[in-house]
């Protein structure tokens, strides 16, 4: 049994059922990445694991116990989450925001300690935002801001960290920046990371364990090099493609098939001709 | 580029000093001007000529101002955090309207004429509206937006009811006049003692809620990830607001703008950390209220202008200035 697992999950929003009887085990010490087409339930699964979405049935197990039956703060000392969207309060400084990650370690009688101060400083150093400590969060660039949110999640000091599309809205350089940071946390700090990513090639490059989902179920999981094949990508995304070895890292690299080949039966020229012919019948 | 927030400990000390000055003025200034030495003997010496005025009139009035000011400042701060609206006020969730409707009902239907009678009506009205807003706003799944909408709707209905009753029953209008304006003078020492336990419980609740409200400010998902329970924090906040607003409104009538403006003014000085924001608001709000009360005594000497009118006029002017300034910055 792994530290974080789920069995028999039924996940739903209002009337729309996203997943039925979904089970998953997150390998301890892995950098697990969940991929799949839009609306396949990958973010929903992550939300259920992070207990921000209550499953209709089934349960999420943290260290073998139903996560709903463990006190919220106890869970928050083991399992952290970087949500897709967070709100930075108006006029908050970087150091103050990162310090809010200490919440589950504090109480009425244990407000703020030297250890908290130390952890906040370390978290800012690890994410490269220590120089920005006194800056206002709303004045930062998108890439810097995401680092600050990751620093806050680090300050929570959880062995497990979930990240919901951590690269959204960032340019390619900042996307890799964030993923490198995650990879470093995984290898140096021995965090177990679970991320939802959109980019297949980034997923194959960084994940040690890949979970491919479609229509609320897990189609395949395992090491990227073992499971990423043209057949799997076609099955999961409906995308004809080739899979080659990445010349840079040796990870599987997905190259979508050229559209010309896909549309060969329906020449685009004929459409142009059709609309033009109305003018001269 | 914004300026760095000033030293928060200095802000807290400064606010405490201002409050002490306002409290001393509130004891010293009135229809009969007094030297400070005279005020002191009036406070401690039962045989002095000033004793009936200082000890028996101005002291309870000042203590009431401290209680009510603190209550309004904290309630406003918690409300603004809860609704994510920097200009939220006790009217937004319909709490003043609830107290008002209950008092009007008590006076006209049941013929209750004394403060000790309708104090309970104001309090129960505020509590009933809080529960109603909570239920209409979605109960455990309530969102800030739905709470605000529910509050606005209930507010409108209750004010219509109050206006209708006042129009139909002009005889009771006189009895309601004091209560409709808001005053520290009329309720006296009994009100000070009467509302103290409610405000004390509200104060403790706010102290416990400050940190969870900090977590909640990051969004519900982040708050849950940090181990806070958003539904519980919202429910606790509503209870605290009801206790503070209900008790304050019951003793003094509706005093507007203090709960709205004080946390709004304090925020640039403390930053968004609720622990500092609420602590400083709890000192600045009674300072503002006592200052307004003293001003009311000076303006129309030897008569006086009720504190509710002073805060409404001064607060209204300030509010217009704040709105214009915000717009200029935004554009």
PDB file of C-alpha atoms in Angstrom, chain B residues 162-289:
ATOM      1  CA  UNK B 162     -39.871  49.060   8.391  1.00  0.00           C
ATOM      2  CA  UNK B 163     -40.927  51.968   6.168  1.00  0.00           C
ATOM      3  CA  UNK B 164     -44.429  50.571   5.775  1.00  0.00           C
ATOM      4  CA  UNK B 165     -44.887  50.159   9.537  1.00  0.00           C
ATOM      5  CA  UNK B 166     -43.599  53.664  10.223  1.00  0.00           C
ATOM      6  CA  UNK B 167     -45.972  55.141   7.616  1.00  0.00           C
ATOM      7  CA  UNK B 168     -48.966  53.238   8.945  1.00  0.00           C
ATOM      8  CA  UNK B 169     -48.282  53.977  12.593  1.00  0.00           C
ATOM      9  CA  UNK B 170     -47.167  57.598  12.965  1.00  0.00           C
ATOM     10  CA  UNK B 171     -47.862  57.541  16.697  1.00  0.00           C
ATOM     11  CA  UNK B 172     -44.934  55.223  17.328  1.00  0.00           C
ATOM     12  CA  UNK B 173     -42.623  57.312  15.193  1.00  0.00           C
ATOM     13  CA  UNK B 174     -41.504  59.455  18.119  1.00  0.00           C
ATOM     14  CA  UNK B 175     -40.599  56.418  20.182  1.00  0.00           C
ATOM     15  CA  UNK B 176     -38.434  55.165  17.347  1.00  0.00           C
ATOM     16  CA  UNK B 177     -36.654  58.426  16.688  1.00  0.00           C
ATOM     17  CA  UNK B 178     -33.764  57.885  19.098  1.00  0.00           C
ATOM     18  CA  UNK B 179     -33.274  54.367  17.954  1.00  0.00           C
ATOM     19  CA  UNK B 180     -33.276  55.241  14.258  1.00  0.00           C
ATOM     20  CA  UNK B 181     -30.432  57.729  14.623  1.00  0.00           C
ATOM     21  CA  UNK B 182     -27.808  56.071  16.783  1.00  0.00           C
ATOM     22  CA  UNK B 183     -26.564  57.592  20.029  1.00  0.00           C
ATOM     23  CA  UNK B 184     -24.215  56.787  22.881  1.00  0.00           C
ATOM     24  CA  UNK B 185     -26.007  59.048  25.331  1.00  0.00           C
ATOM     25  CA  UNK B 186     -29.502  57.689  25.695  1.00  0.00           C
ATOM     26  CA  UNK B 187     -28.966  54.104  26.778  1.00  0.00           C
ATOM     27  CA  UNK B 188     -26.779  54.712  29.835  1.00  0.00           C
ATOM     28  CA  UNK B 189     -24.871  52.479  32.199  1.00  0.00           C
ATOM     29  CA  UNK B 190     -27.295  49.555  32.055  1.00  0.00           C
ATOM     30  CA  UNK B 191     -26.675  49.091  28.309  1.00  0.00           C
ATOM     31  CA  UNK B 192     -22.905  49.148  28.859  1.00  0.00           C
ATOM     32  CA  UNK B 193     -23.144  46.248  31.266  1.00  0.00           C
ATOM     33  CA  UNK B 194     -25.863  44.476  29.324  1.00  0.00           C
ATOM     34  CA  UNK B 195     -24.000  44.131  26.020  1.00  0.00           C
ATOM     35  CA  UNK B 196     -20.545  43.466  27.520  1.00  0.00           C
ATOM     36  CA  UNK B 197     -20.807  39.646  27.619  1.00  0.00           C
ATOM     37  CA  UNK B 198     -21.996  39.478  23.997  1.00  0.00           C
ATOM     38  CA  UNK B 199     -19.145  41.665  22.839  1.00  0.00           C
ATOM     39  CA  UNK B 200     -16.636  39.708  24.928  1.00  0.00           C
ATOM     40  CA  UNK B 201     -17.698  36.430  23.289  1.00  0.00           C
ATOM     41  CA  UNK B 202     -17.593  38.095  19.858  1.00  0.00           C
ATOM     42  CA  UNK B 203     -14.089  39.378  20.621  1.00  0.00           C
ATOM     43  CA  UNK B 204     -12.840  35.899  21.521  1.00  0.00           C
ATOM     44  CA  UNK B 205     -14.448  34.431  18.394  1.00  0.00           C
ATOM     45  CA  UNK B 206     -12.696  37.027  16.215  1.00  0.00           C
ATOM     46  CA  UNK B 207      -9.347  36.301  17.896  1.00  0.00           C
ATOM     47  CA  UNK B 208      -9.776  32.600  17.075  1.00  0.00           C
ATOM     48  CA  UNK B 209     -10.944  33.349  13.506  1.00  0.00           C
ATOM     49  CA  UNK B 210      -8.173  35.745  12.461  1.00  0.00           C
ATOM     50  CA  UNK B 211      -5.728  33.079  11.268  1.00  0.00           C
ATOM     51  CA  UNK B 212      -8.304  30.864   9.510  1.00  0.00           C
ATOM     52  CA  UNK B 213      -9.551  34.034   7.749  1.00  0.00           C
ATOM     53  CA  UNK B 214      -5.973  34.585   6.545  1.00  0.00           C
ATOM     54  CA  UNK B 215      -6.035  31.083   5.033  1.00  0.00           C
ATOM     55  CA  UNK B 216      -9.483  31.668   3.532  1.00  0.00           C
ATOM     56  CA  UNK B 217      -8.228  34.837   1.816  1.00  0.00           C
ATOM     57  CA  UNK B 218      -6.136  32.645  -0.516  1.00  0.00           C
ATOM     58  CA  UNK B 219      -9.240  30.996  -1.997  1.00  0.00           C
ATOM     59  CA  UNK B 220     -11.204  27.980  -0.790  1.00  0.00           C
ATOM     60  CA  UNK B 221      -8.956  25.377  -2.434  1.00  0.00           C
ATOM     61  CA  UNK B 222      -5.801  26.830  -0.926  1.00  0.00           C
ATOM     62  CA  UNK B 223      -7.514  27.198   2.437  1.00  0.00           C
ATOM     63  CA  UNK B 224      -8.530  23.520   2.424  1.00  0.00           C
ATOM     64  CA  UNK B 225      -5.042  22.508   1.318  1.00  0.00           C
ATOM     65  CA  UNK B 226      -3.667  24.397   4.328  1.00  0.00           C
ATOM     66  CA  UNK B 227      -6.016  22.525   6.642  1.00  0.00           C
ATOM     67  CA  UNK B 228      -8.615  25.251   7.232  1.00  0.00           C
ATOM     68  CA  UNK B 229     -12.311  24.439   6.919  1.00  0.00           C
ATOM     69  CA  UNK B 230     -13.958  27.193   4.854  1.00  0.00           C
ATOM     70  CA  UNK B 231     -17.580  26.336   5.748  1.00  0.00           C
ATOM     71  CA  UNK B 232     -16.766  26.290   9.462  1.00  0.00           C
ATOM     72  CA  UNK B 233     -14.813  29.556   9.256  1.00  0.00           C
ATOM     73  CA  UNK B 234     -17.719  31.257   7.442  1.00  0.00           C
ATOM     74  CA  UNK B 235     -20.269  29.964   9.958  1.00  0.00           C
ATOM     75  CA  UNK B 236     -18.077  31.112  12.861  1.00  0.00           C
ATOM     76  CA  UNK B 237     -17.614  34.524  11.252  1.00  0.00           C
ATOM     77  CA  UNK B 238     -21.361  34.978  10.816  1.00  0.00           C
ATOM     78  CA  UNK B 239     -21.896  34.145  14.498  1.00  0.00           C
ATOM     79  CA  UNK B 240     -19.191  36.622  15.549  1.00  0.00           C
ATOM     80  CA  UNK B 241     -20.617  39.371  13.312  1.00  0.00           C
ATOM     81  CA  UNK B 242     -24.114  38.765  14.686  1.00  0.00           C
ATOM     82  CA  UNK B 243     -22.934  38.989  18.288  1.00  0.00           C
ATOM     83  CA  UNK B 244     -20.902  42.144  17.693  1.00  0.00           C
ATOM     84  CA  UNK B 245     -23.314  43.986  15.371  1.00  0.00           C
ATOM     85  CA  UNK B 246     -26.438  42.849  17.187  1.00  0.00           C
ATOM     86  CA  UNK B 247     -25.136  43.937  20.584  1.00  0.00           C
ATOM     87  CA  UNK B 248     -23.764  47.250  19.299  1.00  0.00           C
ATOM     88  CA  UNK B 249     -26.902  48.105  17.332  1.00  0.00           C
ATOM     89  CA  UNK B 250     -29.106  47.071  20.238  1.00  0.00           C
ATOM     90  CA  UNK B 251     -27.405  49.450  22.655  1.00  0.00           C
ATOM     91  CA  UNK B 252     -26.876  52.464  20.395  1.00  0.00           C
ATOM     92  CA  UNK B 253     -29.076  52.128  17.351  1.00  0.00           C
ATOM     93  CA  UNK B 254     -27.648  51.984  13.878  1.00  0.00           C
ATOM     94  CA  UNK B 255     -24.252  53.703  13.708  1.00  0.00           C
ATOM     95  CA  UNK B 256     -23.152  53.702  10.118  1.00  0.00           C
ATOM     96  CA  UNK B 257     -19.795  53.868   8.365  1.00  0.00           C
ATOM     97  CA  UNK B 258     -17.561  53.008  11.363  1.00  0.00           C
ATOM     98  CA  UNK B 259     -17.495  49.305  10.511  1.00  0.00           C
ATOM     99  CA  UNK B 260     -17.084  50.134   6.849  1.00  0.00           C
ATOM    100  CA  UNK B 261     -14.412  52.792   6.988  1.00  0.00           C
ATOM    101  CA  UNK B 262     -12.113  51.794   9.824  1.00  0.00           C
ATOM    102  CA  UNK B 263     -10.858  48.454   8.416  1.00  0.00           C
ATOM    103  CA  UNK B 264     -10.672  50.150   5.008  1.00  0.00           C
ATOM    104  CA  UNK B 265      -8.467  52.919   6.428  1.00  0.00           C
ATOM    105  CA  UNK B 266      -6.353  50.542   8.483  1.00  0.00           C
ATOM    106  CA  UNK B 267      -5.596  48.067   5.659  1.00  0.00           C
ATOM    107  CA  UNK B 268      -2.916  50.202   3.915  1.00  0.00           C
ATOM    108  CA  UNK B 269      -1.129  50.563   7.281  1.00  0.00           C
ATOM    109  CA  UNK B 270      -1.146  46.915   8.356  1.00  0.00           C
ATOM    110  CA  UNK B 271      -1.286  45.029   5.056  1.00  0.00           C
ATOM    111  CA  UNK B 272      -3.785  42.215   4.543  1.00  0.00           C
ATOM    112  CA  UNK B 273      -2.768  40.083   7.570  1.00  0.00           C
ATOM    113  CA  UNK B 274      -6.054  39.751   9.477  1.00  0.00           C
ATOM    114  CA  UNK B 275      -4.355  39.458  12.868  1.00  0.00           C
ATOM    115  CA  UNK B 276      -2.849  42.943  12.523  1.00  0.00           C
ATOM    116  CA  UNK B 277      -5.772  44.378  10.582  1.00  0.00           C
ATOM    117  CA  UNK B 278      -8.308  43.321  13.231  1.00  0.00           C
ATOM    118  CA  UNK B 279      -6.140  44.260  16.209  1.00  0.00           C
ATOM    119  CA  UNK B 280      -5.557  47.779  14.869  1.00  0.00           C
ATOM    120  CA  UNK B 281      -9.199  48.135  13.754  1.00  0.00           C
ATOM    121  CA  UNK B 282     -10.296  47.223  17.295  1.00  0.00           C
ATOM    122  CA  UNK B 283      -8.378  50.279  18.552  1.00  0.00           C
ATOM    123  CA  UNK B 284      -9.037  52.734  15.719  1.00  0.00           C
ATOM    124  CA  UNK B 285     -12.809  52.117  15.517  1.00  0.00           C
ATOM    125  CA  UNK B 286     -13.544  53.185  19.137  1.00  0.00           C
ATOM    126  CA  UNK B 287     -11.173  56.122  18.594  1.00  0.00           C
ATOM    127  CA  UNK B 288     -13.251  57.220  15.594  1.00  0.00           C
ATOM    128  CA  UNK B 289     -16.540  56.659  17.421  1.00  0.00           C
TER     129      UNK B 289
END
